Structures are given as structure tokens and as C-alpha cells.
PDB file of C-alpha atoms in Angstrom:
ATOM      1  CA  LYS A   1      53.445  49.991  79.462  1.00 63.00           C
ATOM      2  CA  ASN A   2      54.479  47.655  82.268  1.00 76.00           C
ATOM      3  CA  GLU A   3      55.325  49.180  85.622  1.00 90.00           C
ATOM      4  CA  VAL A   4      58.649  47.303  85.599  1.00 94.00           C
ATOM      5  CA  GLU A   5      60.659  47.010  82.409  1.00 96.00           C
ATOM      6  CA  GLN A   6      63.857  45.015  81.979  1.00 97.00           C
ATOM      7  CA  SER A   7      66.429  45.121  79.239  1.00 96.00           C
ATOM      8  CA  PRO A   8      67.669  43.264  77.426  1.00 97.00           C
ATOM      9  CA  GLN A   9      65.129  40.432  77.245  1.00 96.00           C
ATOM     10  CA  ASN A  10      67.815  38.024  76.055  1.00 97.00           C
ATOM     11  CA  LEU A  11      71.545  38.232  76.608  1.00 97.00           C
ATOM     12  CA  THR A  12      74.284  35.933  75.372  1.00 97.00           C
ATOM     13  CA  ALA A  13      77.834  36.263  76.644  1.00 97.00           C
ATOM     14  CA  GLN A  14      81.152  34.474  76.573  1.00 97.00           C
ATOM     15  CA  GLU A  15      82.654  33.226  79.797  1.00 97.00           C
ATOM     16  CA  GLY A  16      84.568  35.985  81.532  1.00 97.00           C
ATOM     17  CA  GLU A  17      82.593  38.891  80.100  1.00 97.00           C
ATOM     18  CA  PHE A  18      81.134  41.695  82.220  1.00 97.00           C
ATOM     19  CA  ILE A  19      77.336  41.649  82.089  1.00 97.00           C
ATOM     20  CA  THR A  20      74.784  44.342  82.841  1.00 98.00           C
ATOM     21  CA  ILE A  21      71.027  43.878  83.108  1.00 98.00           C
ATOM     22  CA  ASN A  22      68.850  46.952  83.485  1.00 98.00           C
ATOM     23  CA  CYS A  23      65.543  47.548  85.227  1.00 98.00           C
ATOM     24  CA  SER A  24      63.365  50.644  84.996  1.00 97.00           C
ATOM     25  CA  TYR A  25      60.186  51.207  86.967  1.00 95.00           C
ATOM     26  CA  SER A  26      57.472  53.804  86.819  1.00 92.00           C
ATOM     27  CA  VAL A  27      56.030  53.767  90.341  1.00 84.00           C
ATOM     28  CA  GLY A  28      57.281  54.953  93.702  1.00 86.00           C
ATOM     29  CA  ILE A  29      58.888  52.060  95.505  1.00 88.00           C
ATOM     30  CA  SER A  30      59.992  51.076  98.963  1.00 87.00           C
ATOM     31  CA  ALA A  31      62.417  48.415  97.719  1.00 90.00           C
ATOM     32  CA  LEU A  32      63.671  46.655  94.615  1.00 93.00           C
ATOM     33  CA  HIS A  33      64.576  42.981  94.388  1.00 95.00           C
ATOM     34  CA  TRP A  34      66.796  41.079  91.989  1.00 97.00           C
ATOM     35  CA  LEU A  35      65.881  37.415  91.665  1.00 96.00           C
ATOM     36  CA  GLN A  36      67.521  34.520  89.837  1.00 97.00           C
ATOM     37  CA  GLN A  37      65.586  31.618  88.349  1.00 95.00           C
ATOM     38  CA  HIS A  38      67.436  28.584  87.030  1.00 90.00           C
ATOM     39  CA  PRO A  39      66.071  26.088  84.511  1.00 82.00           C
ATOM     40  CA  GLY A  40      63.978  23.746  86.601  1.00 78.00           C
ATOM     41  CA  GLY A  41      62.210  26.714  88.107  1.00 75.00           C
ATOM     42  CA  GLY A  42      63.540  27.522  91.569  1.00 88.00           C
ATOM     43  CA  ILE A  43      63.807  31.225  92.459  1.00 93.00           C
ATOM     44  CA  VAL A  44      66.583  32.683  94.592  1.00 93.00           C
ATOM     45  CA  SER A  45      66.658  36.203  95.974  1.00 93.00           C
ATOM     46  CA  LEU A  46      69.952  37.877  95.044  1.00 95.00           C
ATOM     47  CA  PHE A  47      69.510  41.383  96.388  1.00 95.00           C
ATOM     48  CA  MET A  48      66.994  43.645  98.041  1.00 92.00           C
ATOM     49  CA  LEU A  49      67.878  47.336  97.914  1.00 92.00           C
ATOM     50  CA  SER A  50      66.272  50.681  98.479  1.00 90.00           C
ATOM     51  CA  SER A  51      69.286  52.916  97.815  1.00 92.00           C
ATOM     52  CA  GLY A  52      72.900  52.842  96.709  1.00 94.00           C
ATOM     53  CA  LYS A  53      74.778  49.701  95.868  1.00 96.00           C
ATOM     54  CA  LYS A  54      75.194  46.155  97.151  1.00 96.00           C
ATOM     55  CA  LYS A  55      77.840  43.561  96.285  1.00 97.00           C
ATOM     56  CA  HIS A  56      77.847  39.810  96.790  1.00 95.00           C
ATOM     57  CA  GLY A  57      80.724  37.920  95.261  1.00 96.00           C
ATOM     58  CA  ARG A  58      80.760  38.631  91.527  1.00 97.00           C
ATOM     59  CA  LEU A  59      77.332  40.256  91.611  1.00 97.00           C
ATOM     60  CA  ILE A  60      76.747  43.974  92.074  1.00 98.00           C
ATOM     61  CA  ALA A  61      73.370  45.706  92.214  1.00 98.00           C
ATOM     62  CA  THR A  62      72.836  49.460  92.053  1.00 98.00           C
ATOM     63  CA  ILE A  63      69.769  51.620  92.264  1.00 97.00           C
ATOM     64  CA  ASN A  64      69.084  55.258  91.402  1.00 96.00           C
ATOM     65  CA  ILE A  65      65.841  56.266  93.085  1.00 92.00           C
ATOM     66  CA  GLN A  66      65.609  59.637  91.333  1.00 93.00           C
ATOM     67  CA  GLU A  67      65.933  58.046  87.898  1.00 95.00           C
ATOM     68  CA  LYS A  68      63.808  55.006  88.851  1.00 95.00           C
ATOM     69  CA  HIS A  69      66.460  52.672  87.541  1.00 97.00           C
ATOM     70  CA  SER A  70      68.476  49.710  88.785  1.00 98.00           C
ATOM     71  CA  SER A  71      71.251  47.634  87.279  1.00 98.00           C
ATOM     72  CA  LEU A  72      72.547  44.156  88.021  1.00 98.00           C
ATOM     73  CA  HIS A  73      76.169  43.561  87.063  1.00 98.00           C
ATOM     74  CA  ILE A  74      77.941  40.229  86.860  1.00 98.00           C
ATOM     75  CA  THR A  75      81.722  40.369  86.707  1.00 96.00           C
ATOM     76  CA  ALA A  76      83.771  37.526  85.197  1.00 95.00           C
ATOM     77  CA  SER A  77      80.644  35.689  84.032  1.00 96.00           C
ATOM     78  CA  HIS A  78      80.554  31.903  84.125  1.00 96.00           C
ATOM     79  CA  PRO A  79      78.296  29.326  82.452  1.00 96.00           C
ATOM     80  CA  ARG A  80      76.718  28.601  85.851  1.00 95.00           C
ATOM     81  CA  ASP A  81      75.384  32.193  85.806  1.00 96.00           C
ATOM     82  CA  SER A  82      73.065  31.147  82.962  1.00 96.00           C
ATOM     83  CA  ALA A  83      69.576  31.760  84.297  1.00 97.00           C
ATOM     84  CA  VAL A  84      66.640  34.133  84.128  1.00 96.00           C
ATOM     85  CA  TYR A  85      67.191  37.316  86.136  1.00 97.00           C
ATOM     86  CA  ILE A  86      64.066  39.045  87.349  1.00 97.00           C
ATOM     87  CA  CYS A  87      63.651  42.538  88.739  1.00 97.00           C
ATOM     88  CA  ALA A  88      60.729  43.126  91.113  1.00 94.00           C
ATOM     89  CA  VAL A  89      59.576  46.128  93.126  1.00 93.00           C
ATOM     90  CA  ASN A  90      57.670  46.717  96.335  1.00 89.00           C
ATOM     91  CA  ALA A  91      55.410  49.664  95.572  1.00 80.00           C
ATOM     92  CA  GLY A  92      55.381  52.421  98.164  1.00 70.00           C
ATOM     93  CA  GLY A  93      52.337  52.831 100.338  1.00 63.00           C
ATOM     94  CA  THR A  94      50.470  50.218 102.290  1.00 54.00           C
ATOM     95  CA  SER A  95      50.795  47.142 100.055  1.00 56.00           C
ATOM     96  CA  TYR A  96      54.273  46.335 101.227  1.00 62.00           C
ATOM     97  CA  GLY A  97      53.926  42.652 100.544  1.00 67.00           C
ATOM     98  CA  LYS A  98      52.926  43.020  96.925  1.00 81.00           C
ATOM     99  CA  LEU A  99      55.717  42.572  94.365  1.00 88.00           C
ATOM    100  CA  THR A 100      55.425  43.727  90.786  1.00 91.00           C
ATOM    101  CA  PHE A 101      57.730  41.792  88.485  1.00 93.00           C
ATOM    102  CA  GLY A 102      59.605  42.576  85.309  1.00 94.00           C
ATOM    103  CA  GLN A 103      59.405  40.123  82.452  1.00 94.00           C
ATOM    104  CA  GLY A 104      62.867  38.726  83.145  1.00 95.00           C
ATOM    105  CA  THR A 105      66.170  38.648  81.266  1.00 97.00           C
ATOM    106  CA  ILE A 106      67.349  35.311  79.920  1.00 96.00           C
ATOM    107  CA  LEU A 107      71.125  35.120  80.286  1.00 97.00           C
ATOM    108  CA  THR A 108      73.175  32.467  78.538  1.00 97.00           C
ATOM    109  CA  VAL A 109      76.913  32.330  79.195  1.00 97.00           C
ATOM    110  CA  HIS A 110      78.934  30.151  76.826  1.00 97.00           C
ATOM    111  CA  PRO A 111      82.240  28.549  77.859  1.00 95.00           C
TER     112      PRO A 111
ATOM    113  CA  ASP B   1      67.898  25.133 100.293  1.00 83.00           C
ATOM    114  CA  SER B   2      65.753  28.144 101.183  1.00 85.00           C
ATOM    115  CA  GLY B   3      63.991  26.386 104.043  1.00 92.00           C
ATOM    116  CA  VAL B   4      60.603  26.890 102.379  1.00 96.00           C
ATOM    117  CA  THR B   5      58.817  23.653 101.502  1.00 97.00           C
ATOM    118  CA  GLN B   6      56.102  23.339  98.893  1.00 97.00           C
ATOM    119  CA  THR B   7      54.014  20.286  98.114  1.00 97.00           C
ATOM    120  CA  PRO B   8      53.204  18.765  95.764  1.00 97.00           C
ATOM    121  CA  LYS B   9      56.010  19.516  93.298  1.00 96.00           C
ATOM    122  CA  HIS B  10      53.927  18.401  90.338  1.00 96.00           C
ATOM    123  CA  LEU B  11      50.192  18.031  89.948  1.00 97.00           C
ATOM    124  CA  ILE B  12      48.144  17.022  86.929  1.00 97.00           C
ATOM    125  CA  THR B  13      44.389  17.357  87.070  1.00 97.00           C
ATOM    126  CA  ALA B  14      41.357  17.960  84.884  1.00 97.00           C
ATOM    127  CA  THR B  15      39.268  21.036  84.203  1.00 97.00           C
ATOM    128  CA  GLY B  16      36.617  21.679  86.795  1.00 97.00           C
ATOM    129  CA  GLN B  17      38.564  20.016  89.582  1.00 97.00           C
ATOM    130  CA  ARG B  18      39.866  21.491  92.834  1.00 98.00           C
ATOM    131  CA  VAL B  19      43.408  21.270  94.182  1.00 98.00           C
ATOM    132  CA  THR B  20      45.230  22.408  97.298  1.00 98.00           C
ATOM    133  CA  LEU B  21      48.843  23.550  97.297  1.00 98.00           C
ATOM    134  CA  ARG B  22      50.719  23.610 100.574  1.00 98.00           C
ATOM    135  CA  CYS B  23      53.568  25.785 101.791  1.00 98.00           C
ATOM    136  CA  SER B  24      55.641  25.534 104.953  1.00 97.00           C
ATOM    137  CA  PRO B  25      57.627  28.737 105.563  1.00 96.00           C
ATOM    138  CA  ARG B  26      61.145  28.993 106.953  1.00 96.00           C
ATOM    139  CA  SER B  27      61.301  28.493 110.682  1.00 94.00           C
ATOM    140  CA  GLY B  28      60.405  31.771 112.362  1.00 91.00           C
ATOM    141  CA  ASP B  29      59.030  33.508 109.271  1.00 94.00           C
ATOM    142  CA  LEU B  30      55.584  34.964 109.839  1.00 94.00           C
ATOM    143  CA  SER B  31      54.791  36.138 106.302  1.00 93.00           C
ATOM    144  CA  VAL B  32      53.812  33.829 103.461  1.00 95.00           C
ATOM    145  CA  TYR B  33      53.352  35.007  99.885  1.00 95.00           C
ATOM    146  CA  TRP B  34      51.835  33.189  96.920  1.00 96.00           C
ATOM    147  CA  TYR B  35      52.823  33.895  93.315  1.00 96.00           C
ATOM    148  CA  GLN B  36      51.725  32.482  89.984  1.00 96.00           C
ATOM    149  CA  GLN B  37      54.104  32.133  87.042  1.00 95.00           C
ATOM    150  CA  SER B  38      52.568  31.396  83.680  1.00 92.00           C
ATOM    151  CA  LEU B  39      54.076  31.561  80.207  1.00 86.00           C
ATOM    152  CA  ASP B  40      51.861  34.402  79.034  1.00 84.00           C
ATOM    153  CA  GLN B  41      51.594  36.500  82.217  1.00 84.00           C
ATOM    154  CA  GLY B  42      54.979  35.969  83.837  1.00 88.00           C
ATOM    155  CA  LEU B  43      55.196  36.195  87.623  1.00 92.00           C
ATOM    156  CA  GLN B  44      52.223  37.670  89.438  1.00 93.00           C
ATOM    157  CA  PHE B  45      51.601  38.282  93.106  1.00 93.00           C
ATOM    158  CA  LEU B  46      48.488  36.541  94.377  1.00 95.00           C
ATOM    159  CA  ILE B  47      48.208  37.070  98.132  1.00 94.00           C
ATOM    160  CA  GLN B  48      50.146  37.591 101.363  1.00 93.00           C
ATOM    161  CA  TYR B  49      49.415  36.352 104.863  1.00 94.00           C
ATOM    162  CA  TYR B  50      51.119  37.570 107.990  1.00 93.00           C
ATOM    163  CA  ASN B  51      50.745  35.631 111.225  1.00 94.00           C
ATOM    164  CA  GLY B  52      47.431  34.173 110.130  1.00 94.00           C
ATOM    165  CA  GLU B  53      45.879  37.334 108.731  1.00 94.00           C
ATOM    166  CA  GLU B  54      45.506  38.384 105.109  1.00 93.00           C
ATOM    167  CA  ARG B  55      47.889  41.288 104.568  1.00 90.00           C
ATOM    168  CA  ALA B  56      47.892  42.134 100.874  1.00 88.00           C
ATOM    169  CA  LYS B  57      45.995  40.927  97.861  1.00 90.00           C
ATOM    170  CA  GLY B  58      46.987  40.933  94.222  1.00 90.00           C
ATOM    171  CA  ASN B  59      45.467  39.502  91.073  1.00 83.00           C
ATOM    172  CA  ILE B  60      43.911  36.496  92.739  1.00 92.00           C
ATOM    173  CA  LEU B  61      40.848  35.043  91.067  1.00 94.00           C
ATOM    174  CA  GLU B  62      37.654  34.499  93.048  1.00 95.00           C
ATOM    175  CA  ARG B  63      38.015  30.768  92.318  1.00 97.00           C
ATOM    176  CA  PHE B  64      41.247  30.832  94.324  1.00 97.00           C
ATOM    177  CA  SER B  65      41.494  31.166  98.080  1.00 96.00           C
ATOM    178  CA  ALA B  66      44.243  30.898 100.648  1.00 97.00           C
ATOM    179  CA  GLN B  67      44.722  30.706 104.356  1.00 97.00           C
ATOM    180  CA  GLN B  68      47.508  30.586 106.904  1.00 97.00           C
ATOM    181  CA  PHE B  69      47.146  28.245 109.836  1.00 97.00           C
ATOM    182  CA  PRO B  70      48.255  28.718 113.475  1.00 96.00           C
ATOM    183  CA  ASP B  71      51.421  26.712 112.788  1.00 95.00           C
ATOM    184  CA  LEU B  72      52.106  29.286 110.003  1.00 96.00           C
ATOM    185  CA  HIS B  73      51.887  26.884 107.091  1.00 97.00           C
ATOM    186  CA  SER B  74      49.688  28.116 104.260  1.00 98.00           C
ATOM    187  CA  GLU B  75      47.433  26.518 101.711  1.00 98.00           C
ATOM    188  CA  LEU B  76      46.336  27.845  98.339  1.00 98.00           C
ATOM    189  CA  ASN B  77      43.067  26.360  97.125  1.00 98.00           C
ATOM    190  CA  LEU B  78      42.300  26.471  93.413  1.00 98.00           C
ATOM    191  CA  SER B  79      38.806  25.441  92.354  1.00 97.00           C
ATOM    192  CA  SER B  80      36.804  25.068  89.127  1.00 97.00           C
ATOM    193  CA  LEU B  81      40.125  24.735  87.383  1.00 97.00           C
ATOM    194  CA  GLU B  82      40.537  25.960  83.827  1.00 97.00           C
ATOM    195  CA  LEU B  83      43.234  25.242  81.268  1.00 96.00           C
ATOM    196  CA  GLY B  84      44.625  28.727  81.835  1.00 94.00           C
ATOM    197  CA  ASP B  85      45.337  27.960  85.480  1.00 96.00           C
ATOM    198  CA  SER B  86      48.215  25.738  84.400  1.00 96.00           C
ATOM    199  CA  ALA B  87      51.264  27.433  85.875  1.00 96.00           C
ATOM    200  CA  LEU B  88      54.034  27.288  88.430  1.00 96.00           C
ATOM    201  CA  TYR B  89      52.817  28.395  91.825  1.00 97.00           C
ATOM    202  CA  PHE B  90      55.493  29.709  94.158  1.00 96.00           C
ATOM    203  CA  CYS B  91      55.347  30.319  97.832  1.00 96.00           C
ATOM    204  CA  ALA B  92      57.801  32.624  99.573  1.00 95.00           C
ATOM    205  CA  SER B  93      58.299  33.566 103.195  1.00 94.00           C
ATOM    206  CA  SER B  94      59.897  36.378 105.129  1.00 91.00           C
ATOM    207  CA  PRO B  95      60.197  37.307 108.795  1.00 88.00           C
ATOM    208  CA  ARG B  96      58.349  40.601 108.453  1.00 81.00           C
ATOM    209  CA  ALA B  97      54.977  41.874 107.305  1.00 77.00           C
ATOM    210  CA  GLY B  98      56.513  44.648 105.258  1.00 77.00           C
ATOM    211  CA  VAL B  99      59.444  44.942 102.919  1.00 75.00           C
ATOM    212  CA  GLY B 100      62.062  42.284 103.407  1.00 79.00           C
ATOM    213  CA  GLU B 101      64.159  39.624 101.747  1.00 85.00           C
ATOM    214  CA  LEU B 102      62.075  36.792 100.367  1.00 90.00           C
ATOM    215  CA  PHE B 103      62.862  33.100 100.526  1.00 93.00           C
ATOM    216  CA  PHE B 104      61.200  31.085  97.795  1.00 94.00           C
ATOM    217  CA  GLY B 105      60.071  27.498  97.674  1.00 95.00           C
ATOM    218  CA  GLU B 106      60.787  25.290  94.670  1.00 94.00           C
ATOM    219  CA  GLY B 107      57.293  25.770  93.332  1.00 95.00           C
ATOM    220  CA  SER B 108      54.346  23.535  92.525  1.00 97.00           C
ATOM    221  CA  ARG B 109      53.799  22.888  88.842  1.00 96.00           C
ATOM    222  CA  LEU B 110      50.095  22.557  88.069  1.00 97.00           C
ATOM    223  CA  THR B 111      48.937  21.140  84.760  1.00 97.00           C
ATOM    224  CA  VAL B 112      45.234  21.288  83.980  1.00 97.00           C
ATOM    225  CA  LEU B 113      44.142  19.000  81.134  1.00 96.00           C
TER     226      LEU B 113
END
């Protein structure tokens, strides 16, 4: 079992729909990251969180430390949101720089 | 534009060869991270440098080595290349040694034939 599991692996939506991507992890963490990777490969950091909730535009990220679970929500989805969304965690302890990645969720938003 | 520069963007080479990938971090960032993204393994952390010193190590092969120079740019050296080393290699930077937001480069795509 991977230390970081995402669901679903693939997600197709119509423009305007509300989207949720889930991430569960099995280790103690100091932070969780949500990343976005567009076709062509570049990676952008969307959020880094260690508790609670963060919002940026149409994107909302939440984390529940007790349940070891995080969600990424996209409101009013748009075709330009089509990308791979990757959850990654900083394990607690001394290896702060080491990220462990989920396998990614491929999101396709149709007009 | 993240401010992190990676060169080359694409590289094609043969098995057994050696290549060097270069990363210039954002201005002021002291930490540089290297990651490998392959089709079968996904994204994996390789190594982190902070202000010239190795800080954390992941699943980096012995054939691979890295360093961070006084001007804070970093190089990842891959030697005795194998077909399975074909991957996207990403560099990221952050201001801190510990947990912090990461800024990724566009990646270097290595193809080993």
C-alpha cells in the first residue's frame, strides 16, 4: 500500500461542475501539498497546508490531520482546469525536505 | 514563470553515457530539490541541498550524484545511463531548509536510447 493514495485516478467533468479530489496518507506529516501538472509537464504548487482550510480563487483545499485525509475542491470547473493533480506529503521528523507523492488524479473538464 | 530555470529542456543520449542537468533556483532560495518522474514510478524525491550542503536523500541511485554550488545553482549528474533512467527530472527551490512552498522548474526530459 502506498503511503499516499489519491482518488479518483481519473475524473471527467462538464464545465461548471463542482469537483473533489481526495488524498489519504498513512504516515505522520508536517505538511501536505497539492500540485498541478499540465500537459507539457510543468508543475505548479497550488497549496501547502498543515491544518484547516485554504482558498485561492476557485480552488479550496482542506485537511483533517486526525483522519489523515485531504481534499481539493474546484468550484465552477473550466476546461483550463484539465490537468493532473498531485497530492504530496512532508513526513514528520527530520527529513523535512523529502516529499512522498500520490499517483495523481487526471482531470478532464469538457466544455 | 516560477523563477526556477532548468537546462537542458530535452536531452537524448545512449546507454552507458553520462549527462549533467542544471538547475538555477529562484533568487534568494537556498534549498534545491531534485525529483524524477517516470511512467512506471511516478514522482520520486531524489535529493535536497540547502545552502551547499546535502540535507535529505531519497531514492537516488549510486550512479546519480548532485551538488549545489556557492552561487546556489545545482547540478544532477547521471552516469552509466540505462534505458530505465529515461524520465522527466524536475528541480524545485524554496527559501527554507524545512517545510515550505516549492517552486518547480519546467523539467528536463531525458531519453536514453
